XYZ file of N, CA and C in Angstrom:
633
model
N 47.393 34.877 23.592
C 47.487 35.617 24.844
C 48.622 36.626 24.752
N 48.363 37.872 25.228
C 49.374 38.921 25.202
C 50.322 38.723 26.378
N 51.611 38.754 26.105
C 52.617 38.632 27.162
C 53.168 40.004 27.468
N 53.127 40.399 28.737
C 53.592 41.728 29.114
C 54.574 41.620 30.265
N 55.383 42.647 30.395
C 56.284 42.731 31.536
C 55.458 42.984 32.802
N 56.026 42.725 33.955
C 55.281 42.863 35.202
C 55.482 44.218 35.871
N 56.335 45.074 35.299
C 56.606 46.360 35.934
C 55.339 47.200 35.997
N 55.114 47.868 37.130
C 53.922 48.678 37.307
C 53.941 49.938 36.466
N 52.765 50.503 36.273
C 52.613 51.722 35.491
C 52.541 52.941 36.392
N 52.977 54.093 35.851
C 52.791 55.373 36.501
C 51.467 55.988 36.075
N 51.142 57.140 36.653
C 49.833 57.746 36.393
C 49.679 58.229 34.953
N 50.765 58.661 34.320
C 50.645 59.121 32.929
C 50.367 57.954 31.989
N 51.026 56.821 32.206
C 50.737 55.633 31.403
C 49.288 55.208 31.607
N 48.846 55.198 32.849
C 47.469 54.812 33.136
C 46.473 55.734 32.447
N 46.762 57.032 32.429
C 45.863 57.986 31.782
C 45.758 57.717 30.287
N 46.881 57.427 29.652
C 46.881 57.119 28.218
C 46.059 55.857 27.955
N 46.234 54.849 28.781
C 45.502 53.594 28.606
C 44.002 53.810 28.763
N 43.594 54.603 29.742
C 42.164 54.867 29.923
C 41.573 55.531 28.685
N 42.294 56.478 28.119
C 41.793 57.155 26.923
C 41.658 56.196 25.746
N 42.673 55.362 25.535
C 42.631 54.432 24.411
C 41.566 53.360 24.614
N 41.384 52.919 25.836
C 40.401 51.873 26.111
C 38.973 52.353 25.858
N 38.723 53.633 26.078
C 37.367 54.170 25.955
C 37.136 54.979 24.681
N 38.150 55.080 23.833
C 38.074 55.998 22.695
C 37.008 55.605 21.678
N 36.964 54.336 21.297
C 36.003 53.917 20.286
C 36.403 54.274 18.874
N 37.525 54.968 18.719
C 38.046 55.353 17.409
C 39.534 55.651 17.554
N 40.278 55.625 16.433
C 41.712 55.923 16.528
C 41.957 57.338 17.056
N 43.022 57.490 17.832
C 43.392 58.790 18.387
C 44.787 59.182 17.936
N 44.933 60.438 17.526
C 46.251 60.965 17.200
C 47.039 61.187 18.490
N 48.335 61.164 18.361
C 49.187 61.350 19.539
C 48.913 62.675 20.225
N 48.713 63.725 19.442
C 48.460 65.041 20.041
C 47.120 65.069 20.767
N 46.122 64.309 20.262
C 44.832 64.230 20.938
C 44.979 63.548 22.293
N 45.747 62.481 22.306
C 45.961 61.755 23.561
C 46.659 62.659 24.572
N 47.679 63.385 24.113
C 48.422 64.276 25.006
C 47.506 65.342 25.598
N 46.632 65.905 24.771
C 45.722 66.948 25.247
C 44.731 66.386 26.258
N 44.190 65.223 25.977
C 43.202 64.624 26.870
C 43.821 64.216 28.206
N 45.083 63.822 28.164
C 45.752 63.344 29.377
C 46.536 64.437 30.094
N 46.525 65.653 29.530
C 47.248 66.778 30.128
C 48.718 66.424 30.359
N 49.325 65.845 29.337
C 50.745 65.510 29.423
C 51.407 65.850 28.093
N 52.730 65.768 28.033
C 53.461 66.185 26.835
C 53.410 65.116 25.753
N 53.547 65.552 24.491
C 53.590 64.598 23.395
C 54.793 63.660 23.483
N 55.986 64.154 23.869
C 57.110 63.215 24.021
C 56.824 62.118 25.044
N 56.164 62.471 26.160
C 55.839 61.451 27.158
C 54.834 60.459 26.593
N 53.817 60.958 25.883
C 52.834 60.077 25.270
C 53.507 59.144 24.266
N 54.451 59.670 23.502
C 55.177 58.847 22.533
C 55.900 57.696 23.232
N 56.548 57.990 24.353
C 57.234 56.940 25.114
C 56.254 55.859 25.566
N 55.106 56.300 26.073
C 54.101 55.355 26.567
C 53.586 54.480 25.430
N 53.285 55.096 24.290
C 52.740 54.346 23.164
C 53.726 53.316 22.635
N 54.983 53.688 22.582
C 56.007 52.740 22.117
C 56.067 51.533 23.040
N 56.006 51.773 24.339
C 56.065 50.668 25.299
C 54.817 49.804 25.216
N 53.645 50.434 25.097
C 52.409 49.663 24.985
C 52.386 48.847 23.697
N 52.906 49.437 22.616
C 52.952 48.723 21.341
C 53.882 47.515 21.424
N 55.010 47.671 22.133
C 55.945 46.549 22.269
C 55.335 45.406 23.077
N 54.347 45.734 23.940
C 53.634 44.722 24.716
C 52.444 44.143 23.960
N 52.200 44.651 22.746
C 51.091 44.148 21.944
C 49.730 44.655 22.366
N 49.695 45.757 23.107
C 48.428 46.273 23.633
C 47.814 47.357 22.758
N 48.624 48.052 21.972
C 48.126 49.090 21.067
C 48.843 48.945 19.731
N 48.275 49.578 18.723
C 48.922 49.587 17.411
C 48.629 50.911 16.713
N 49.502 51.270 15.824
C 49.329 52.516 15.079
C 48.706 52.217 13.725
N 47.693 52.996 13.361
C 47.045 52.860 12.061
C 47.228 54.162 11.287
N 46.704 54.182 10.066
C 46.785 55.404 9.261
C 45.996 56.551 9.882
N 45.058 56.219 10.742
C 44.178 57.243 11.318
C 44.519 57.574 12.768
N 45.476 56.868 13.332
C 45.853 57.136 14.712
C 46.096 55.847 15.481
N 46.167 55.971 16.803
C 46.459 54.834 17.669
C 45.171 54.185 18.162
N 45.164 52.848 18.190
C 44.024 52.107 18.710
C 44.538 51.057 19.690
N 43.693 50.724 20.662
C 44.072 49.728 21.653
C 43.291 48.442 21.473
N 43.906 47.340 21.836
C 43.214 46.046 21.901
C 42.509 46.030 23.247
N 41.234 46.368 23.258
C 40.574 46.814 24.470
C 40.620 45.825 25.635
N 40.210 44.601 25.413
C 40.143 43.668 26.547
C 41.508 43.415 27.174
N 42.550 43.084 26.390
C 43.881 42.954 27.017
C 44.361 44.251 27.658
N 44.001 45.383 27.057
C 44.405 46.674 27.609
C 43.784 46.892 28.988
N 42.495 46.606 29.102
C 41.800 46.771 30.383
C 42.340 45.797 31.422
N 42.520 44.550 31.025
C 43.030 43.546 31.963
C 44.427 43.922 32.467
N 45.263 44.387 31.564
C 46.626 44.752 31.956
C 46.620 45.985 32.843
N 45.730 46.918 32.563
C 45.576 48.100 33.422
C 45.273 47.664 34.850
N 44.308 46.785 35.013
C 43.907 46.346 36.349
C 45.024 45.592 37.052
N 45.869 44.933 36.288
C 46.974 44.167 36.870
C 48.159 45.039 37.245
N 48.371 46.137 36.490
C 49.635 46.850 36.618
C 49.540 48.252 37.199
N 48.332 48.778 37.385
C 48.255 50.142 37.906
C 47.543 50.200 39.243
N 48.159 50.898 40.178
C 47.546 51.218 41.464
C 47.763 52.698 41.740
N 46.705 53.384 42.106
C 46.821 54.803 42.437
C 47.777 54.975 43.613
N 48.659 55.947 43.497
C 49.659 56.202 44.536
C 48.989 56.722 45.807
N 49.269 56.078 46.908
C 48.801 56.547 48.208
C 49.954 57.220 48.948
N 49.680 58.374 49.536
C 50.735 59.135 50.215
C 50.607 59.085 51.734
N 49.551 58.479 52.227
C 49.367 58.276 53.661
C 48.782 56.877 53.864
N 48.947 56.338 55.041
C 48.315 55.070 55.363
C 46.803 55.253 55.384
N 46.063 54.322 54.790
C 44.609 54.451 54.771
C 44.045 54.424 56.191
N 42.907 55.102 56.364
C 42.251 55.107 57.679
C 40.896 54.425 57.561
N 40.467 53.801 58.663
C 39.246 53.010 58.692
C 38.246 53.645 59.650
N 36.996 53.774 59.183
C 35.963 54.431 59.977
C 34.669 53.629 59.919
N 33.870 53.815 60.968
C 32.625 53.051 61.074
C 31.490 53.953 61.542
N 30.317 53.729 60.946
C 29.090 54.400 61.393
C 27.919 53.476 61.094
N 26.745 53.794 61.661
C 25.602 52.888 61.583
C 24.604 53.226 60.481
N 24.582 54.465 60.003
C 23.574 54.831 59.010
C 23.959 54.306 57.625
N 23.135 54.558 56.616
C 23.396 54.026 55.282
C 24.698 54.603 54.716
N 25.288 53.888 53.778
C 26.534 54.377 53.185
C 26.340 55.718 52.496
N 25.215 55.898 51.846
C 24.961 57.190 51.188
C 24.959 58.314 52.211
N 24.293 58.096 53.337
C 24.262 59.117 54.390
C 25.656 59.345 54.968
N 26.417 58.284 55.111
C 27.777 58.437 55.619
C 28.633 59.276 54.670
N 28.559 58.949 53.380
C 29.376 59.673 52.398
C 28.948 61.127 52.295
N 27.677 61.391 52.456
C 27.211 62.779 52.433
C 27.821 63.597 53.565
N 28.219 62.929 54.649
C 28.920 63.618 55.731
C 30.419 63.703 55.462
N 30.942 62.733 54.742
C 32.383 62.699 54.468
C 32.789 63.739 53.433
N 32.016 63.847 52.359
C 32.407 64.695 51.222
C 32.730 66.130 51.628
N 31.931 66.799 52.476
C 32.282 68.176 52.853
C 33.544 68.287 53.695
N 34.078 67.155 54.179
C 35.252 67.200 55.053
C 36.537 67.487 54.297
N 36.534 67.304 52.981
C 37.745 67.532 52.196
C 37.482 68.413 50.993
N 38.468 69.225 50.612
C 38.299 70.101 49.453
C 38.239 69.299 48.162
N 39.016 68.221 48.097
C 39.004 67.360 46.915
C 38.845 65.919 47.367
N 37.716 65.319 47.006
C 37.463 63.930 47.340
C 36.838 63.245 46.132
N 36.962 61.923 46.089
C 36.342 61.118 45.044
C 35.818 59.847 45.680
N 34.545 59.587 45.480
C 33.888 58.420 46.058
C 34.043 57.241 45.104
N 34.485 56.108 45.640
C 34.729 54.938 44.800
C 33.888 53.755 45.269
N 34.365 52.537 44.992
C 33.633 51.309 45.336
C 33.438 51.203 46.852
N 32.409 50.503 47.291
C 31.338 49.866 46.556
C 30.256 50.865 46.103
N 30.103 51.930 46.863
C 28.936 52.797 46.699
C 28.860 53.418 45.317
N 29.971 53.941 44.801
C 29.946 54.601 43.494
C 29.466 53.640 42.413
N 29.901 52.392 42.490
C 29.504 51.401 41.496
C 28.013 51.115 41.592
N 27.496 51.035 42.794
C 26.067 50.773 42.976
C 25.222 51.932 42.453
N 25.720 53.147 42.552
C 24.958 54.311 42.084
C 24.883 54.379 40.562
N 25.888 53.824 39.882
C 25.930 53.918 38.415
C 25.600 52.594 37.726
N 25.969 51.491 38.367
C 25.718 50.157 37.802
C 25.240 49.259 38.935
N 23.976 49.395 39.356
C 23.506 48.658 40.536
C 23.797 47.159 40.429
N 24.379 46.622 41.486
C 24.786 45.212 41.437
C 24.624 44.499 42.759
N 24.638 45.186 43.862
C 24.486 44.560 45.172
C 24.252 45.674 46.195
N 23.891 45.269 47.385
C 23.787 46.255 48.456
C 25.205 46.566 48.930
N 25.663 47.794 48.749
C 27.047 48.118 49.108
C 27.287 48.015 50.607
N 28.439 47.476 50.968
C 28.759 47.303 52.387
C 29.918 48.189 52.836
N 30.676 48.688 51.877
C 31.877 49.481 52.174
C 32.015 50.547 51.105
N 32.659 51.643 51.459
C 32.971 52.648 50.446
C 34.396 53.148 50.665
N 35.140 53.207 49.568
C 36.469 53.813 49.591
C 36.330 55.258 49.133
N 36.853 56.174 49.923
C 36.840 57.594 49.578
C 38.280 58.055 49.424
N 38.593 58.568 48.235
C 39.927 59.127 47.982
C 39.917 60.612 48.318
N 40.978 61.083 48.934
C 41.071 62.490 49.334
C 42.465 63.026 49.043
N 42.533 64.330 48.840
C 43.822 64.964 48.570
C 44.612 65.226 49.842
N 43.961 65.099 50.989
C 44.613 65.277 52.284
C 43.923 64.353 53.282
N 44.626 63.941 54.335
C 44.014 63.039 55.315
C 42.741 63.639 55.900
N 41.760 62.786 56.170
C 40.488 63.226 56.738
C 40.293 62.628 58.126
N 39.978 63.468 59.096
C 39.622 63.010 60.430
C 38.099 63.070 60.528
N 37.467 61.914 60.565
C 36.007 61.867 60.531
C 35.373 61.745 61.915
N 36.191 61.867 62.955
C 35.675 61.682 64.315
C 34.655 62.749 64.700
N 34.715 63.905 64.051
C 33.763 64.972 64.364
C 32.523 64.918 63.467
N 32.439 63.889 62.626
C 31.335 63.781 61.678
C 30.503 62.515 61.909
N 30.516 62.045 63.138
C 29.664 60.916 63.483
C 30.275 59.553 63.245
N 31.594 59.493 63.066
C 32.275 58.223 62.838
C 33.164 57.885 64.030
N 33.410 56.598 64.184
C 34.401 56.126 65.148
C 35.430 55.316 64.376
N 36.690 55.299 64.847
C 37.698 54.484 64.162
C 37.319 52.999 64.193
N 37.488 52.319 63.064
C 37.239 50.877 63.007
C 38.499 50.130 63.401
N 38.325 48.940 63.966
C 39.469 48.171 64.438
C 40.245 47.522 63.296
N 39.597 47.327 62.161
C 40.251 46.698 61.015
C 39.588 47.164 59.732
N 40.225 46.881 58.615
C 39.634 47.246 57.337
C 38.320 46.496 57.127
N 38.277 45.230 57.521
C 37.069 44.430 57.335
C 35.889 44.981 58.132
N 36.175 45.675 59.232
C 35.117 46.212 60.083
C 34.687 47.620 59.653
N 35.398 48.224 58.730
C 35.133 49.612 58.337
C 33.961 49.701 57.365
N 33.189 50.765 57.506
C 32.188 51.092 56.489
C 32.747 52.137 55.516
N 33.682 52.953 55.982
C 34.348 53.949 55.130
C 35.857 53.783 55.262
N 36.514 53.657 54.106
C 37.975 53.590 54.045
C 38.458 54.853 53.346
N 39.287 55.627 54.021
C 39.801 56.871 53.438
C 41.227 56.638 52.953
N 41.470 56.941 51.685
C 42.795 56.831 51.098
C 43.229 58.200 50.582
N 44.479 58.523 50.771
C 45.006 59.837 50.407
C 45.960 59.703 49.237
N 45.782 60.551 48.225
C 46.637 60.507 47.046
C 46.989 61.912 46.584
N 48.126 62.015 45.889
C 48.503 63.288 45.274
C 48.287 63.262 43.764
N 47.536 62.280 43.278
C 47.258 62.157 41.846
C 46.096 63.072 41.468
N 46.421 64.222 40.901
C 45.387 65.207 40.558
C 44.425 64.673 39.504
N 44.886 63.741 38.661
C 44.013 63.210 37.616
C 42.802 62.487 38.204
N 42.977 61.870 39.348
C 41.862 61.155 39.957
C 40.724 62.115 40.271
N 41.062 63.277 40.805
C 40.024 64.240 41.175
C 39.492 64.992 39.953
N 40.339 65.188 38.957
C 39.887 65.866 37.736
C 38.887 65.015 36.961
N 38.933 63.697 37.178
C 38.072 62.802 36.414
C 36.763 62.437 37.086
N 36.399 63.119 38.189
C 35.168 62.744 38.888
C 33.938 63.149 38.087
N 32.856 62.407 38.308
C 31.544 62.718 37.759
C 30.575 62.849 38.923
N 29.803 63.912 38.953
C 28.873 64.128 40.060
C 27.556 63.406 39.785
N 27.191 62.507 40.690
C 25.935 61.756 40.608
C 25.229 61.880 41.952
N 23.995 62.321 41.924
C 23.216 62.526 43.158
C 23.974 63.403 44.148
N 24.708 64.384 43.627
C 25.433 65.321 44.471
C 26.754 64.809 45.004
N 27.164 63.594 44.613
C 28.406 63.009 45.113
C 29.444 62.926 43.995
N 30.696 63.321 44.272
C 31.757 63.251 43.246
C 32.298 61.823 43.148
N 31.952 61.129 42.074
C 32.337 59.728 41.917
C 33.624 59.594 41.118
N 34.493 58.703 41.578
C 35.716 58.393 40.837
C 35.357 57.740 39.507
N 36.265 57.827 38.527
C 35.990 57.212 37.228
C 35.894 55.696 37.372
N 35.333 55.046 36.362
C 35.026 53.627 36.498
C 36.256 52.744 36.556
N 37.392 53.201 36.017
C 38.612 52.418 36.137
C 39.098 52.404 37.583
N 38.986 53.545 38.257
C 39.358 53.593 39.672
C 38.403 52.735 40.499
N 37.123 52.827 40.192
C 36.158 51.981 40.889
C 36.496 50.506 40.709
N 36.840 50.111 39.485
C 37.159 48.710 39.203
C 38.373 48.256 39.994
N 39.403 49.083 40.026
C 40.610 48.750 40.777
C 40.295 48.576 42.260
N 39.445 49.454 42.788
C 39.093 49.375 44.208
C 38.186 48.182 44.502
N 37.296 47.854 43.581
C 36.459 46.670 43.762
C 37.322 45.417 43.888
N 38.312 45.287 42.999
C 39.189 44.118 43.039
C 40.015 44.105 44.316
N 40.413 45.285 44.775
C 41.195 45.352 46.006
C 40.361 44.921 47.215
N 39.082 45.281 47.228
C 38.203 44.876 48.321
C 37.952 43.375 48.302
N 37.952 42.792 47.093
C 37.897 41.344 46.966
C 36.510 40.744 46.928
N 36.449 39.504 46.440
C 35.186 38.781 46.360
C 34.778 38.522 44.921
N 34.216 37.347 44.667
C 33.834 36.989 43.301
C 32.728 37.887 42.764
N 31.818 38.340 43.635
C 30.749 39.216 43.168
C 31.299 40.566 42.728
N 32.338 41.040 43.406
C 32.950 42.302 42.988
C 33.683 42.136 41.653
N 34.329 40.997 41.437
C 34.984 40.743 40.156
C 33.955 40.723 39.027
N 32.794 40.155 39.288
C 31.726 40.156 38.289
C 31.247 41.571 38.013
N 31.179 42.392 39.059
C 30.766 43.785 38.881
C 31.773 44.549 38.027
N 33.065 44.248 38.197
C 34.104 44.886 37.385
C 33.903 44.555 35.911
N 33.587 43.298 35.613
C 33.381 42.884 34.225
C 32.255 43.681 33.578
N 31.169 43.906 34.338
C 30.048 44.696 33.815
C 30.435 46.165 33.709
N 31.078 46.680 34.731
C 31.447 48.100 34.793
C 32.345 48.496 33.632
N 33.303 47.631 33.285
C 34.277 47.953 32.235
C 33.946 47.312 30.891
N 32.812 46.642 30.808
C 32.376 46.101 29.530
C 33.247 44.985 28.995
N 33.712 44.104 29.891
C 34.463 42.942 29.436
C 33.507 41.955 28.765
N 34.022 41.113 27.873
C 33.140 40.165 27.162
C 32.356 39.286 28.134
N 31.171 38.855 27.701
C 30.302 38.027 28.540
C 31.060 36.815 29.073
N 30.878 36.571 30.352
C 31.489 35.394 30.955
C 32.905 35.590 31.416
N 33.509 36.744 31.104
C 34.904 37.008 31.516
C 34.930 37.891 32.747
N 35.804 37.549 33.670
C 36.052 38.385 34.830
C 37.538 38.666 34.922
N 37.938 39.738 35.604
C 39.354 40.087 35.697
C 40.158 39.003 36.407
């Protein structure tokens, strides 16, 4: 078992980990820096720390990650920075129809769990959707009413200043979906054993393993 410190990661460390986890081949330091839009000195710092935790190693061909521990540690140690308190909204139509009304409300948005996961890796009937935005969204003019609690919400809006989250979206059925690592983090935050199982499938964890 890999033993790691409990200190949380910043967005640059998280970006490096995502690249190494999905690379499938060794990556040079300069390649990682280019893919993560960060400096080589910063990448070097991150790699040294990850190597000291036993999560990555350097080979003759570049850096490689021990994927399963890397993914598990990512989910344990990284949370996207929120710059405003999340808001809770409720509507009666399908989640897809709700999100289709939400997306035009913000210049930069990313649709996450549950809906994004269901669109790419169908697993259950989605009951909630987290939408990340670069600025707070008031959905009262788009057919929503404020929900009394997070559990009662059909749409949860979270605001972040992390540009990487929006740069990494993939458009599916006209909706900008957050990357699968963000979806996995949000699934675990929403909670439930079925969501943990969905994370294992989404991130390709070994059979029978859940986060």
